[in-house]
mmCIF file of C-alpha atoms in Angstrom:
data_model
loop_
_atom_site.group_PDB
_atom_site.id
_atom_site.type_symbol
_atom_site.label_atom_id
_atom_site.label_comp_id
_atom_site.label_asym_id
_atom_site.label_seq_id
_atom_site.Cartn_x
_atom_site.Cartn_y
_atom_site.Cartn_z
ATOM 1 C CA UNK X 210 7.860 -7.317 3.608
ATOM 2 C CA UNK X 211 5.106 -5.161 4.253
ATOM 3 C CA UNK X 212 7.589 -2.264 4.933
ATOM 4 C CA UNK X 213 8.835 -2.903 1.578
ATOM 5 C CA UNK X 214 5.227 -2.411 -0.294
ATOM 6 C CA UNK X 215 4.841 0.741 2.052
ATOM 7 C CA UNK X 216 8.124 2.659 1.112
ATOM 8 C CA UNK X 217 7.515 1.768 -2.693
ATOM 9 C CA UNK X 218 3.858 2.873 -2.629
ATOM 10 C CA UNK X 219 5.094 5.944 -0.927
ATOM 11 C CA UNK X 220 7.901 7.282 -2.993
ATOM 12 C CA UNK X 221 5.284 5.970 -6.539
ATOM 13 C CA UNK X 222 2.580 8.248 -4.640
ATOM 14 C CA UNK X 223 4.899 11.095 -3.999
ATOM 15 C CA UNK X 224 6.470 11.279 -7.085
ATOM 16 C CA UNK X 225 3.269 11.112 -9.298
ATOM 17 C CA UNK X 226 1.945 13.971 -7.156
ATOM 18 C CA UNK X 227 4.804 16.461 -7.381
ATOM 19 C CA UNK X 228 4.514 15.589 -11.355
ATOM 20 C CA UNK X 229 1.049 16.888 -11.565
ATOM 21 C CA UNK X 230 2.313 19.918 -9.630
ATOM 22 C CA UNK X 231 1.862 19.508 -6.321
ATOM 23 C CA UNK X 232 -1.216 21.306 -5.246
ATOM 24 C CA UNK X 233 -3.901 18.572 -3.679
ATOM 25 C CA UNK X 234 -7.062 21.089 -4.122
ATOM 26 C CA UNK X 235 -5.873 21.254 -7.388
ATOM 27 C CA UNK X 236 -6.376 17.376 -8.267
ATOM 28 C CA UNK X 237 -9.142 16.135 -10.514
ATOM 29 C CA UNK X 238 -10.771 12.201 -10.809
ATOM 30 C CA UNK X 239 -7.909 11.315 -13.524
ATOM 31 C CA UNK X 240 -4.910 12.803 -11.707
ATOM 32 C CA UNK X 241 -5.826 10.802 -8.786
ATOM 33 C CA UNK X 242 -6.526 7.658 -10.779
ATOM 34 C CA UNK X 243 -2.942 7.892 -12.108
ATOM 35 C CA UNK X 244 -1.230 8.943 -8.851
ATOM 36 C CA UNK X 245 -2.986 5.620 -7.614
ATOM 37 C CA UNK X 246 -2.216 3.403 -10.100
ATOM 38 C CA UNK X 247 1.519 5.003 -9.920
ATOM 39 C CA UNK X 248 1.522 3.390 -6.635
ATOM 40 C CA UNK X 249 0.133 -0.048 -7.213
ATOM 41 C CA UNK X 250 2.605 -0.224 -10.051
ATOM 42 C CA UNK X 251 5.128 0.249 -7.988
ATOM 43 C CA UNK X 252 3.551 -2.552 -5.350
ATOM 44 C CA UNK X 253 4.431 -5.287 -7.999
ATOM 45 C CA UNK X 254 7.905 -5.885 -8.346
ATOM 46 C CA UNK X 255 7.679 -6.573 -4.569
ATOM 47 C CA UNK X 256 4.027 -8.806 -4.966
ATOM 48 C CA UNK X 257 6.585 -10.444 -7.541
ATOM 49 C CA UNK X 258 9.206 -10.730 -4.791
ATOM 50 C CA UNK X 259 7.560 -12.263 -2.047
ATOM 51 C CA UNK X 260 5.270 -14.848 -4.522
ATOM 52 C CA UNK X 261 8.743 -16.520 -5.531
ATOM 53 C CA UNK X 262 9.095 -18.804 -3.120
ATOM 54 C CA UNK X 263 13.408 -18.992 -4.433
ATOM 55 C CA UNK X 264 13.783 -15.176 -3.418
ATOM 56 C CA UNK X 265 16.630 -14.756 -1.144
ATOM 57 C CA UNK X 266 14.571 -11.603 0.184
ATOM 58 C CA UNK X 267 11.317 -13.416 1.073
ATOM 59 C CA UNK X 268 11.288 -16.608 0.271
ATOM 60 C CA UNK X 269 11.887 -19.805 1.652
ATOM 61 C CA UNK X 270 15.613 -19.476 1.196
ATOM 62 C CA UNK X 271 15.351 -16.448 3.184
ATOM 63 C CA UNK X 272 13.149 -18.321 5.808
ATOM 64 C CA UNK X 273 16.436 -20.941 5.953
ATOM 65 C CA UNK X 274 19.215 -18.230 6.322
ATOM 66 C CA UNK X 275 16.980 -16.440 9.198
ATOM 67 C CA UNK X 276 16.737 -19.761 11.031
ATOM 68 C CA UNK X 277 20.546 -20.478 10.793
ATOM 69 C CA UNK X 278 21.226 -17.025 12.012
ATOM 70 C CA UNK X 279 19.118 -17.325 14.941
ATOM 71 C CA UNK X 280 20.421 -20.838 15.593
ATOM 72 C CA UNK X 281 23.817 -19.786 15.736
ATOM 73 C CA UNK X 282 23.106 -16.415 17.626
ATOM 74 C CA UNK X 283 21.125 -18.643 20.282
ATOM 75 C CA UNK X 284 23.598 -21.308 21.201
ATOM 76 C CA UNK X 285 26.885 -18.512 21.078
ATOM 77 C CA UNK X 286 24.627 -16.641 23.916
ATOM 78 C CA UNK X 287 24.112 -20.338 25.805
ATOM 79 C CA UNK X 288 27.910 -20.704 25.469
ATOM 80 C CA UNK X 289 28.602 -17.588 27.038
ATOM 81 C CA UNK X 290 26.412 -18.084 29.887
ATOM 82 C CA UNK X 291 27.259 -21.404 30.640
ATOM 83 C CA UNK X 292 30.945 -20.246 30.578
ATOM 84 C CA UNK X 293 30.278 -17.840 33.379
#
């Protein structure tokens, strides 16, 4: 999850600053404000994400499926060991 607010807060960041040209001695208090708030707009939809607790991304479903997976991963490795 936290990759997911990294890589959006990235490419937000990024993209605001190539807008306002690209040049970092170049930027001013309001350029920065808005390359910042670029980036914590772009944080949200993923805030959003993970607060529903019905997301098949984050949620609990997704808590459910990750169990099942491991379950079944863990007892087809126990099966093939025990078959040796």
């Amino acid at each position: 999850m936290l990759a997911s607010y990294g890589r959006s807060f990235l490419a937000a960041v990024t993209t605001a600053f190539m807008i306002t040209g690209g040049d970092i001695l170049a930027l001013d208090g309001d350029s920065l404000k808005a390359i910042l708030a670029a980036g914590i707009a772009a944080v949200l939809p993923v805030a959003i994400r993970a607060a529903n607790p019905k997301d098949p991304a984050f949620g609990k479903i997704a808590d459910g499926v990750t169990d099942a997976v491991v379950g079944k991963l863990t007892k087809k490795a126990s099966v093939k060991k025990s078959a040796k």
